């Protein structure tokens, strides 16, 4: 077995700490990120999640707090759009999550987009397991509800960024808008839930629950199997966005966004 030298390990740790500091600095300014400096790009996905978690450990020292996770790239439409063939996760923070009907300042974002999401709240801790079963996953859910994920293109050119670099920065996440209605759904029913997204009352996309890795429960199953993301567990009461049913739509000032999930009501936000 090849062992890394102390010098190599020290360099890797310094590199990770430098990336964490760089991302924290970006969040304190305009959150614009380039990939010009190779030393500020994570080496791999495992390092990317370590960096993401370290960033949020520091942010948790403020009055804000972590409230859950987003899972991206769980549908064919999003994997095709982003050119990524596997799920990717980011972290949700309380100050960036809003109730339906909110008005947001368009100028607070570099380039803001929206996605049509199916979300869950956990009733129990989601325990790490290399092969979680659907029964345990189902029992960990308190309820489903509709949500809009707010995403932000804060990159010099995201198409030239590595997946690891995007994951380290929460994979585009800039917050979410949460529906007020709560629903308990069976495995066989949640897959046929249909979601639609409207911009200024014009429908721009639709999708079904079973577009999310074959069934939305499978997104949670994937998350539960990722120790580098959740550690030993994801805490009870966490909010989890399971993936967008439609392609990302990039917003203009004044746009009103609404998503509808069949049998689950709607969520809206306007950018002024």
XYZ file of N, CA, C and O in Angstrom, residues 67-272:
824
model
N -29.681 23.913 7.938
C -30.993 23.298 8.173
C -31.245 22.088 7.287
O -32.296 21.441 7.411
N -30.312 21.751 6.390
C -30.556 20.582 5.555
C -29.620 20.496 4.368
O -28.534 21.079 4.354
N -30.055 19.765 3.340
C -29.254 19.542 2.143
C -30.122 19.688 0.893
O -31.337 19.491 0.926
N -29.456 20.017 -0.210
C -30.074 19.927 -1.524
C -29.351 18.824 -2.285
O -28.134 18.636 -2.127
N -30.105 18.077 -3.094
C -29.503 17.072 -3.957
C -29.763 17.500 -5.394
O -30.910 17.681 -5.804
N -28.706 17.704 -6.140
C -28.824 18.095 -7.543
C -28.485 16.948 -8.475
O -27.956 15.919 -8.060
N -28.798 17.136 -9.728
C -28.486 16.145 -10.768
C -29.106 14.779 -10.484
O -28.460 13.748 -10.613
N -30.375 14.774 -10.103
C -31.072 13.506 -9.862
C -32.052 13.161 -10.982
O -32.694 12.114 -10.927
N -32.186 14.041 -11.962
C -33.094 13.786 -13.088
C -32.321 13.854 -14.395
O -31.295 14.537 -14.499
N -32.835 13.159 -15.402
C -32.162 13.148 -16.706
C -32.040 14.552 -17.278
O -31.022 14.900 -17.881
N -33.086 15.367 -17.096
C -33.073 16.702 -17.680
C -31.950 17.551 -17.083
O -31.282 18.316 -17.798
N -31.696 17.409 -15.783
C -30.633 18.188 -15.159
C -29.256 17.595 -15.433
O -28.270 18.332 -15.601
N -29.170 16.284 -15.484
C -27.882 15.668 -15.813
C -27.462 16.027 -17.231
O -26.281 16.289 -17.500
N -28.419 16.074 -18.133
C -28.130 16.456 -19.514
C -27.730 17.927 -19.593
O -26.773 18.293 -20.292
N -28.443 18.788 -18.872
C -28.165 20.219 -18.902
C -26.766 20.533 -18.362
O -26.027 21.343 -18.925
N -26.411 19.873 -17.256
C -25.138 20.166 -16.593
C -23.990 19.296 -17.095
O -22.824 19.580 -16.801
N -24.321 18.219 -17.814
C -23.281 17.311 -18.288
C -22.653 16.503 -17.170
O -21.477 16.143 -17.227
N -23.434 16.191 -16.155
C -22.966 15.435 -14.983
C -23.891 14.227 -14.808
O -25.112 14.378 -14.809
N -23.324 13.056 -14.634
C -24.116 11.826 -14.672
C -24.427 11.238 -13.307
O -24.863 10.094 -13.220
N -24.234 12.012 -12.234
C -24.473 11.476 -10.899
C -24.984 12.584 -9.988
O -24.762 13.771 -10.250
N -25.667 12.215 -8.896
C -26.156 13.233 -7.960
C -25.012 13.998 -7.298
O -23.902 13.477 -7.135
N -25.305 15.229 -6.914
C -24.363 16.083 -6.189
C -25.144 16.811 -5.104
O -26.295 17.196 -5.324
N -24.519 17.036 -3.955
C -25.236 17.640 -2.828
C -24.640 18.975 -2.421
O -23.448 19.228 -2.597
N -25.501 19.817 -1.856
C -25.087 21.084 -1.266
C -25.773 21.240 0.084
O -26.600 20.410 0.469
N -25.456 22.309 0.784
C -25.976 22.540 2.133
C -26.939 23.718 2.138
O -26.691 24.741 1.501
N -28.054 23.560 2.854
C -29.048 24.623 3.002
C -28.839 25.347 4.323
O -28.610 24.717 5.361
N -28.959 26.686 4.270
C -28.815 27.487 5.469
C -30.104 28.248 5.752
O -30.826 28.650 4.840
N -30.384 28.456 7.031
C -31.664 29.027 7.458
C -31.921 30.404 6.852
O -33.032 30.698 6.398
N -30.900 31.270 6.818
C -31.129 32.646 6.386
C -31.472 32.736 4.900
O -31.986 33.764 4.447
N -31.193 31.687 4.128
C -31.471 31.692 2.695
C -32.721 30.903 2.327
O -32.970 30.672 1.135
N -33.486 30.483 3.320
C -34.712 29.734 3.055
C -35.919 30.572 3.465
O -35.948 31.142 4.557
N -36.913 30.626 2.585
C -38.032 31.548 2.733
C -39.356 30.804 2.571
O -39.409 29.713 2.005
N -40.412 31.441 3.046
C -41.755 30.906 2.840
C -42.318 31.372 1.501
O -41.941 32.430 0.984
N -43.235 30.601 0.968
C -43.870 30.928 -0.307
C -44.474 32.326 -0.287
O -45.006 32.787 0.723
N -44.352 33.013 -1.436
C -44.887 34.356 -1.573
C -43.875 35.452 -1.320
O -44.210 36.645 -1.415
N -42.634 35.082 -1.031
C -41.610 36.062 -0.698
C -41.204 36.886 -1.923
O -41.270 36.411 -3.063
N -40.792 38.131 -1.684
C -40.191 38.998 -2.703
C -38.698 39.082 -2.397
O -38.325 39.425 -1.270
N -37.859 38.810 -3.387
C -36.415 38.837 -3.192
C -35.770 39.901 -4.074
O -36.246 40.175 -5.185
N -34.680 40.461 -3.581
C -33.958 41.512 -4.295
C -33.098 40.887 -5.392
O -32.142 40.159 -5.106
N -33.421 41.192 -6.623
C -32.701 40.654 -7.776
C -31.215 41.006 -7.721
O -30.354 40.224 -8.160
N -30.888 42.157 -7.156
C -29.510 42.638 -7.118
C -28.644 41.906 -6.098
O -27.424 42.112 -6.063
N -29.248 41.055 -5.283
C -28.475 40.301 -4.296
C -27.774 39.086 -4.904
O -27.048 38.369 -4.206
N -28.006 38.848 -6.192
C -27.453 37.667 -6.848
C -26.605 38.077 -8.053
O -26.863 39.092 -8.691
N -25.606 37.270 -8.374
C -24.833 37.484 -9.593
C -25.688 37.154 -10.816
O -25.892 37.979 -11.689
N -26.162 35.945 -10.888
C -27.099 35.502 -11.927
C -27.979 34.453 -11.271
O -27.506 33.391 -10.889
N -29.251 34.755 -11.102
C -30.114 33.913 -10.291
C -31.011 33.041 -11.171
O -31.513 33.481 -12.205
N -31.194 31.808 -10.734
C -32.066 30.869 -11.428
C -32.959 30.148 -10.437
O -32.795 30.266 -9.211
N -33.928 29.407 -10.978
C -34.888 28.688 -10.139
C -35.083 27.276 -10.660
O -34.908 27.000 -11.862
N -35.476 26.393 -9.746
C -35.737 25.004 -10.092
C -36.973 24.509 -9.355
O -37.276 24.970 -8.245
N -37.683 23.588 -9.965
C -38.932 23.020 -9.439
C -38.611 21.770 -8.624
O -38.183 20.755 -9.188
N -38.815 21.840 -7.319
C -38.320 20.806 -6.420
C -39.429 20.092 -5.644
O -40.443 20.693 -5.278
N -39.173 18.830 -5.367
C -39.919 18.049 -4.390
C -39.027 17.960 -3.159
O -37.841 17.636 -3.263
N -39.585 18.296 -1.983
C -38.776 18.364 -0.766
C -39.382 17.507 0.332
O -40.569 17.162 0.299
N -38.542 17.167 1.324
C -39.017 16.419 2.491
C -38.450 17.046 3.761
O -37.416 17.719 3.734
N -39.149 16.811 4.860
C -38.631 17.090 6.194
C -38.476 15.761 6.918
O -39.360 14.891 6.826
N -37.364 15.592 7.622
C -37.102 14.334 8.315
C -37.784 14.301 9.682
O -37.727 15.262 10.443
N -38.406 13.160 9.990
C -39.019 12.957 11.304
C -38.044 12.302 12.273
O -38.207 12.377 13.488
N -37.026 11.628 11.718
C -35.986 10.969 12.510
C -34.632 11.252 11.872
O -34.564 11.705 10.730
N -33.564 10.976 12.596
C -32.243 11.072 12.003
C -32.145 10.137 10.801
O -32.619 8.996 10.852
N -31.538 10.617 9.732
C -31.243 9.780 8.573
C -29.846 9.215 8.795
O -28.848 9.926 8.707
N -29.791 7.927 9.112
C -28.552 7.287 9.536
C -27.738 6.829 8.333
O -28.289 6.252 7.390
N -26.437 7.080 8.374
C -25.565 6.592 7.314
C -25.628 5.075 7.240
O -25.573 4.375 8.243
N -25.736 4.577 6.009
C -25.756 3.136 5.759
C -25.277 2.918 4.333
O -25.760 3.581 3.410
N -24.325 2.032 4.148
C -23.804 1.797 2.798
C -24.864 1.220 1.876
O -24.775 1.374 0.654
N -25.884 0.578 2.445
C -26.974 0.025 1.636
C -28.298 0.195 2.367
O -28.893 -0.771 2.839
N -28.781 1.441 2.479
C -30.030 1.685 3.209
C -31.221 1.055 2.494
O -31.232 0.938 1.267
N -32.218 0.623 3.268
C -33.415 0.055 2.632
C -34.533 1.089 2.595
O -34.576 2.022 3.400
N -35.412 0.910 1.636
C -36.493 1.871 1.406
C -37.422 1.984 2.614
O -37.936 3.075 2.916
N -37.620 0.904 3.354
C -38.495 0.938 4.531
C -37.959 1.939 5.553
O -38.711 2.773 6.077
N -36.649 1.890 5.810
C -36.052 2.831 6.768
C -36.109 4.265 6.240
O -36.323 5.207 7.003
N -35.894 4.407 4.935
C -35.974 5.735 4.323
C -37.369 6.315 4.493
O -37.551 7.473 4.890
N -38.379 5.513 4.196
C -39.774 5.958 4.310
C -40.090 6.388 5.740
O -40.747 7.423 5.977
N -39.600 5.625 6.711
C -39.892 5.924 8.109
C -39.151 7.150 8.627
O -39.469 7.659 9.708
N -38.164 7.617 7.879
C -37.417 8.803 8.311
C -38.076 10.103 7.851
O -37.660 11.187 8.253
N -39.124 9.992 7.005
C -39.755 11.183 6.421
C -40.977 11.603 7.235
O -41.885 10.806 7.472
N -41.009 12.864 7.640
C -42.193 13.392 8.325
C -43.246 13.797 7.306
O -44.416 13.486 7.463
N -42.815 14.515 6.249
C -43.753 14.886 5.196
C -43.004 15.359 3.958
O -41.819 15.690 4.004
N -43.743 15.362 2.834
C -43.286 15.944 1.575
C -43.917 17.320 1.413
O -44.978 17.596 1.967
N -43.273 18.172 0.605
C -43.878 19.459 0.264
C -43.173 20.032 -0.967
O -42.047 19.634 -1.297
N -43.841 20.948 -1.677
C -43.224 21.567 -2.856
C -42.236 22.655 -2.448
O -42.376 23.279 -1.398
N -41.241 22.883 -3.299
C -40.243 23.918 -3.005
C -39.644 24.433 -4.305
O -39.655 23.751 -5.334
N -39.139 25.628 -4.251
C -38.340 26.212 -5.329
C -36.908 26.298 -4.830
O -36.662 26.882 -3.769
N -35.977 25.708 -5.555
C -34.585 25.948 -5.212
C -34.112 27.204 -5.928
O -34.375 27.387 -7.120
N -33.454 28.081 -5.176
C -32.810 29.257 -5.764
C -31.360 28.877 -6.043
O -30.636 28.453 -5.135
N -30.974 28.977 -7.294
C -29.597 28.673 -7.675
C -28.938 29.945 -8.192
O -29.614 30.892 -8.603
N -27.604 29.965 -8.145
C -26.879 31.154 -8.558
C -25.657 30.773 -9.368
O -24.852 29.940 -8.955
N -25.536 31.392 -10.527
C -24.320 31.266 -11.329
C -23.371 32.356 -10.868
O -23.466 33.505 -11.279
N -22.477 31.984 -9.977
C -21.515 32.928 -9.393
C -20.093 32.568 -9.831
O -19.126 32.769 -9.094
N -19.984 32.015 -11.030
C -18.717 31.471 -11.515
C -18.284 32.177 -12.800
O -19.115 32.650 -13.575
N -16.966 32.237 -13.014
C -16.444 32.890 -14.213
C -16.989 32.233 -15.467
O -17.310 32.896 -16.443
N -17.115 30.910 -15.458
C -17.777 30.136 -16.519
C -17.986 28.731 -15.991
O -17.081 27.904 -16.047
N -19.182 28.460 -15.452
C -19.401 27.196 -14.753
C -19.173 25.977 -15.638
O -18.822 24.891 -15.147
N -19.331 26.138 -16.953
C -19.132 25.000 -17.854
C -17.679 24.551 -17.890
O -17.377 23.424 -18.304
N -16.766 25.426 -17.451
C -15.347 25.085 -17.397
C -14.889 24.676 -15.998
O -13.706 24.420 -15.789
N -15.827 24.606 -15.053
C -15.490 24.211 -13.686
C -15.603 22.695 -13.526
O -16.474 22.061 -14.122
N -14.739 22.136 -12.700
C -14.847 20.710 -12.381
C -16.053 20.484 -11.473
O -16.505 21.399 -10.769
N -16.580 19.277 -11.480
C -17.681 18.933 -10.586
C -17.266 19.164 -9.134
O -18.042 19.675 -8.320
N -16.028 18.807 -8.810
C -15.538 18.966 -7.441
C -15.561 20.424 -7.003
O -15.905 20.734 -5.857
N -15.203 21.329 -7.908
C -15.183 22.753 -7.582
C -16.601 23.255 -7.291
O -16.833 24.002 -6.332
N -17.561 22.822 -8.100
C -18.946 23.231 -7.906
C -19.516 22.660 -6.609
O -20.243 23.344 -5.872
N -19.180 21.401 -6.301
C -19.670 20.782 -5.068
C -19.127 21.516 -3.849
O -19.857 21.758 -2.872
N -17.861 21.882 -3.868
C -17.259 22.582 -2.728
C -18.017 23.858 -2.398
O -18.103 24.263 -1.232
N -18.609 24.477 -3.428
C -19.370 25.717 -3.253
C -20.878 25.466 -3.250
O -21.666 26.269 -3.737
N -21.282 24.313 -2.731
C -22.709 23.979 -2.554
C -23.463 23.751 -3.853
O -24.693 23.809 -3.885
N -22.738 23.503 -4.933
C -23.355 23.094 -6.193
C -24.485 24.046 -6.613
O -25.625 23.664 -6.760
N -24.128 25.305 -6.764
C -25.007 26.369 -7.253
C -26.036 26.865 -6.227
O -26.696 27.869 -6.459
N -26.215 26.186 -5.109
C -27.315 26.561 -4.221
C -27.160 27.964 -3.664
O -26.082 28.366 -3.241
N -28.281 28.711 -3.662
C -28.320 30.042 -3.059
C -29.530 30.191 -2.147
O -29.846 31.303 -1.699
N -30.232 29.088 -1.873
C -31.376 29.139 -0.982
C -32.556 28.356 -1.517
O -32.436 27.583 -2.477
N -33.713 28.569 -0.899
C -34.927 27.868 -1.335
C -36.158 28.608 -0.826
O -36.093 29.395 0.128
N -37.264 28.359 -1.493
C -38.570 28.875 -1.081
C -39.443 27.663 -0.806
O -39.599 26.794 -1.679
N -40.003 27.588 0.389
C -40.679 26.374 0.845
C -42.191 26.541 0.850
O -42.719 27.565 1.281
N -42.872 25.507 0.369
C -44.324 25.491 0.396
C -44.845 25.365 1.822
O -44.167 24.842 2.714
N -46.059 25.820 2.038
C -46.634 25.825 3.380
C -47.443 24.570 3.682
O -47.703 24.259 4.845
N -47.860 23.844 2.645
C -48.675 22.646 2.834
C -47.788 21.417 3.016
O -46.703 21.322 2.444
N -48.255 20.462 3.809
C -47.491 19.257 4.133
C -48.261 18.019 3.708
O -49.476 17.945 3.901
N -47.548 17.030 3.168
C -48.209 15.839 2.653
C -47.406 14.593 3.003
O -46.178 14.595 2.965
N -48.136 13.540 3.342
C -47.521 12.234 3.551
C -47.874 11.358 2.351
O -49.047 11.204 2.019
N -46.847 10.813 1.704
C -47.051 10.088 0.464
C -46.446 8.690 0.542
O -45.417 8.477 1.178
N -47.101 7.740 -0.128
C -46.583 6.375 -0.221
C -45.554 6.288 -1.347
O -45.551 7.097 -2.265
N -44.703 5.270 -1.258
C -43.655 5.070 -2.256
C -44.236 5.033 -3.657
O -43.728 5.674 -4.579
N -45.332 4.271 -3.824
C -45.888 4.083 -5.162
C -46.626 5.321 -5.677
O -46.835 5.474 -6.882
N -47.018 6.230 -4.766
C -47.773 7.413 -5.180
C -46.878 8.614 -5.505
O -47.195 9.396 -6.414
N -45.779 8.748 -4.777
C -44.953 9.946 -4.950
C -44.316 9.994 -6.337
O -44.068 11.054 -6.890
N -44.121 8.825 -6.933
C -43.501 8.776 -8.255
C -44.355 9.375 -9.355
O -43.826 9.830 -10.375
N -45.667 9.378 -9.184
C -46.545 9.898 -10.234
C -46.930 11.361 -9.997
O -47.689 11.948 -10.774
N -46.401 11.952 -8.931
C -46.622 13.383 -8.689
C -46.046 14.188 -9.845
O -44.912 13.981 -10.256
N -46.847 15.094 -10.389
C -46.387 15.916 -11.515
C -46.087 17.329 -11.046
O -46.844 17.925 -10.292
N -44.955 17.852 -11.498
C -44.582 19.207 -11.161
C -44.473 20.075 -12.398
O -44.008 19.620 -13.447
N -44.911 21.327 -12.290
C -44.827 22.285 -13.396
C -44.257 23.592 -12.876
O -44.517 23.983 -11.738
N -43.502 24.286 -13.728
C -42.964 25.584 -13.356
C -43.460 26.645 -14.320
O -43.474 26.437 -15.540
N -43.865 27.794 -13.742
C -44.402 28.915 -14.511
C -43.560 30.158 -14.238
O -43.214 30.450 -13.092
N -43.238 30.880 -15.297
C -42.579 32.174 -15.183
C -43.531 33.219 -15.747
O -43.914 33.157 -16.920
N -43.980 34.136 -14.890
C -44.951 35.157 -15.299
C -46.173 34.525 -15.962
O -46.650 34.962 -17.010
N -46.651 33.437 -15.330
C -47.850 32.702 -15.749
C -47.664 31.886 -17.031
O -48.633 31.318 -17.546
N -46.462 31.797 -17.557
C -46.185 30.981 -18.731
C -45.499 29.691 -18.308
O -44.440 29.727 -17.659
N -46.095 28.546 -18.670
C -45.505 27.266 -18.298
C -44.220 27.042 -19.098
O -44.207 27.133 -20.317
N -43.138 26.734 -18.376
C -41.855 26.546 -19.072
C -41.289 25.134 -18.900
O -40.258 24.814 -19.491
N -41.963 24.283 -18.121
C -41.473 22.914 -17.985
C -42.317 22.093 -17.042
O -42.983 22.625 -16.146
N -42.303 20.773 -17.253
C -43.006 19.843 -16.377
C -42.133 18.602 -16.156
O -41.211 18.329 -16.925
N -42.445 17.872 -15.101
C -41.756 16.622 -14.826
C -42.545 15.809 -13.817
O -43.523 16.302 -13.238
N -42.122 14.577 -13.589
C -42.794 13.693 -12.633
C -41.823 13.252 -11.546
O -40.610 13.225 -11.747
N -42.388 12.868 -10.416
C -41.574 12.416 -9.299
C -40.638 11.273 -9.661
O -39.497 11.227 -9.202
N -41.129 10.348 -10.494
C -40.277 9.209 -10.832
C -39.143 9.568 -11.794
O -38.327 8.715 -12.136
N -39.067 10.830 -12.213
C -37.886 11.299 -12.944
C -36.678 11.424 -12.013
O -35.530 11.480 -12.481
N -36.931 11.471 -10.703
C -35.854 11.591 -9.706
C -35.326 10.198 -9.381
O -35.884 9.480 -8.546
N -34.292 9.785 -10.083
C -33.631 8.490 -9.852
C -34.612 7.327 -9.826
O -34.426 6.350 -9.103
N -35.678 7.420 -10.617
C -36.673 6.346 -10.683
C -37.767 6.481 -9.652
O -38.888 6.019 -9.862
N -37.471 7.100 -8.515
C -38.442 7.400 -7.460
C -37.771 8.340 -6.468
O -36.588 8.153 -6.143
N -38.474 9.377 -5.978
C -37.851 10.334 -5.058
C -37.211 9.696 -3.828
O -36.233 10.222 -3.295
N -37.759 8.558 -3.362
C -37.157 7.883 -2.215
C -35.719 7.473 -2.511
O -34.886 7.384 -1.599
N -35.413 7.219 -3.788
C -34.060 6.799 -4.142
C -33.035 7.917 -3.958
O -31.850 7.653 -3.747
N -33.487 9.178 -4.064
C -32.576 10.287 -3.810
C -32.154 10.301 -2.337
O -30.976 10.505 -2.015
N -33.114 10.067 -1.445
C -32.788 9.986 -0.020
C -31.918 8.769 0.263
O -31.010 8.815 1.100
N -32.196 7.674 -0.422
C -31.385 6.463 -0.258
C -29.940 6.754 -0.647
O -29.003 6.329 0.038
N -29.758 7.471 -1.747
C -28.408 7.843 -2.170
C -27.733 8.706 -1.108
O -26.586 8.464 -0.735
N -28.451 9.715 -0.602
C -27.873 10.615 0.389
C -27.463 9.854 1.648
O -26.385 10.109 2.209
N -28.301 8.919 2.084
C -28.011 8.152 3.296
C -26.763 7.292 3.146
O -26.141 6.912 4.150
N -26.374 7.009 1.919
C -25.207 6.143 1.683
C -23.908 6.929 1.507
O -22.855 6.332 1.258
N -23.972 8.258 1.639
C -22.815 9.114 1.372
C -22.236 9.663 2.684
O -22.617 10.727 3.156
N -21.307 8.918 3.260
C -20.746 9.312 4.550
C -19.987 10.626 4.472
O -19.988 11.417 5.423
N -19.343 10.906 3.328
C -18.582 12.143 3.208
C -19.489 13.374 3.233
O -19.031 14.492 3.483
N -20.811 13.162 2.985
C -21.764 14.270 3.008
C -22.428 14.409 4.371
O -22.474 15.495 4.948
N -22.944 13.314 4.914
C -23.762 13.395 6.130
C -23.042 12.910 7.389
O -23.578 13.032 8.483
N -21.842 12.350 7.241
C -21.163 11.810 8.415
C -21.903 10.596 8.948
O -22.308 9.712 8.189
N -22.142 10.564 10.249
C -22.857 9.432 10.845
C -24.358 9.511 10.597
O -25.051 8.487 10.582
N -24.867 10.732 10.392
C -26.303 10.897 10.180
C -26.615 12.320 9.736
O -25.792 13.227 9.867
N -27.827 12.488 9.210
C -28.403 13.807 8.968
C -29.509 13.982 9.990
O -30.360 13.112 10.154
N -29.529 15.115 10.665
C -30.357 15.272 11.859
C -31.854 15.344 11.568
O -32.294 15.831 10.521
N -32.614 14.858 12.526
C -34.072 15.014 12.548
C -34.436 16.478 12.311
O -33.727 17.385 12.740
N -35.525 16.700 11.585
C -36.050 18.023 11.222
C -35.311 18.670 10.055
O -35.675 19.782 9.649
N -34.305 18.006 9.505
C -33.613 18.558 8.341
C -34.553 18.631 7.149
O -35.420 17.769 6.955
N -34.351 19.660 6.323
C -35.062 19.816 5.060
C -34.151 19.314 3.947
O -32.958 19.641 3.911
N -34.710 18.537 3.033
C -33.911 18.016 1.928
C -34.660 18.250 0.616
O -35.820 17.833 0.460
N -33.998 18.945 -0.313
C -34.522 19.107 -1.669
C -34.022 17.922 -2.499
O -32.817 17.671 -2.552
N -34.938 17.220 -3.144
C -34.603 15.944 -3.774
C -34.169 16.051 -5.225
O -33.672 15.075 -5.792
N -34.355 17.216 -5.852
C -33.929 17.375 -7.240
C -34.971 18.094 -8.069
O -36.169 18.061 -7.765
N -34.514 18.748 -9.126
C -35.418 19.538 -9.958
C -36.089 18.687 -11.023
O -35.428 17.922 -11.733
N -37.398 18.881 -11.159
C -38.174 18.149 -12.162
C -38.075 18.805 -13.534
O -38.456 18.182 -14.536
N -37.593 20.042 -13.582
C -37.461 20.744 -14.860
C -36.076 21.379 -14.934
O -35.378 21.518 -13.931
N -35.692 21.782 -16.129
C -34.381 22.411 -16.316
C -34.333 23.767 -15.619
O -35.337 24.484 -15.539
N -33.176 24.119 -15.117
C -32.966 25.435 -14.499
C -33.432 26.552 -15.430
O -33.166 26.524 -16.633
N -34.135 27.530 -14.848
C -34.536 28.714 -15.604
C -33.857 29.916 -14.976
O -33.979 30.171 -13.776
N -33.143 30.700 -15.801
C -32.431 31.885 -15.320
C -33.351 33.101 -15.386
O -33.990 33.358 -16.390
N -33.395 33.821 -14.284
C -34.413 34.840 -14.021
C -33.980 36.225 -14.487
O -32.808 36.588 -14.436
N -34.960 37.023 -14.925
C -34.777 38.451 -15.164
C -35.461 39.237 -14.044
O -36.372 38.728 -13.381
N -35.031 40.476 -13.860
C -35.663 41.326 -12.854
C -37.164 41.440 -13.123
O -37.600 41.628 -14.262
N -37.951 41.318 -12.068
C -39.403 41.435 -12.190
C -40.117 40.128 -12.418
O -41.357 40.083 -12.380
N -39.384 39.048 -12.646
C -40.030 37.760 -12.913
C -40.716 37.209 -11.666
O -40.161 37.267 -10.555
N -41.914 36.668 -11.878
C -42.609 35.929 -10.831
C -42.547 34.450 -11.174
O -42.863 34.052 -12.302
N -42.149 33.655 -10.210
C -41.980 32.216 -10.399
C -43.016 31.473 -9.564
O -43.240 31.812 -8.398
N -43.649 30.477 -10.167
C -44.559 29.617 -9.411
C -44.369 28.184 -9.858
O -44.217 27.906 -11.050
N -44.324 27.285 -8.889
C -44.341 25.868 -9.226
C -45.579 25.225 -8.622
O -46.042 25.630 -7.549
N -46.119 24.258 -9.328
C -47.268 23.491 -8.858
C -46.893 22.015 -8.827
O -46.327 21.500 -9.800
N -47.189 21.346 -7.721
C -47.039 19.897 -7.641
C -48.421 19.300 -7.454
O -49.164 19.717 -6.558
N -48.779 18.363 -8.311
C -50.131 17.800 -8.277
C -50.424 17.208 -6.900
O -49.666 16.403 -6.364
N -51.527 17.658 -6.321
C -51.942 17.186 -5.008
C -51.185 17.799 -3.851
O -51.430 17.464 -2.689
N -50.250 18.700 -4.146
C -49.420 19.280 -3.082
C -49.421 20.796 -3.063
O -48.671 21.403 -2.300
N -50.189 21.424 -3.913
C -50.241 22.870 -3.886
C -49.123 23.529 -4.679
O -48.493 22.912 -5.530
N -48.873 24.816 -4.370
C -47.945 25.602 -5.162
C -47.010 26.401 -4.262
O -47.242 26.550 -3.060
N -45.952 26.944 -4.878
C -44.974 27.804 -4.212
C -44.647 28.939 -5.170
O -44.554 28.714 -6.377
N -44.448 30.153 -4.630
C -44.133 31.268 -5.517
C -43.068 32.179 -4.906
O -42.889 32.231 -3.686
N -42.381 32.903 -5.794
C -41.410 33.902 -5.397
C -41.323 34.924 -6.519
O -41.483 34.578 -7.697
N -41.068 36.184 -6.158
C -40.878 37.215 -7.178
C -39.554 37.916 -6.925
O -39.202 38.212 -5.773
N -38.824 38.197 -8.010
C -37.521 38.862 -7.927
C -37.667 40.306 -8.408
O -38.003 40.550 -9.552
N -37.434 41.251 -7.491
C -37.626 42.673 -7.807
C -36.309 43.419 -7.852
O -35.330 43.015 -7.265
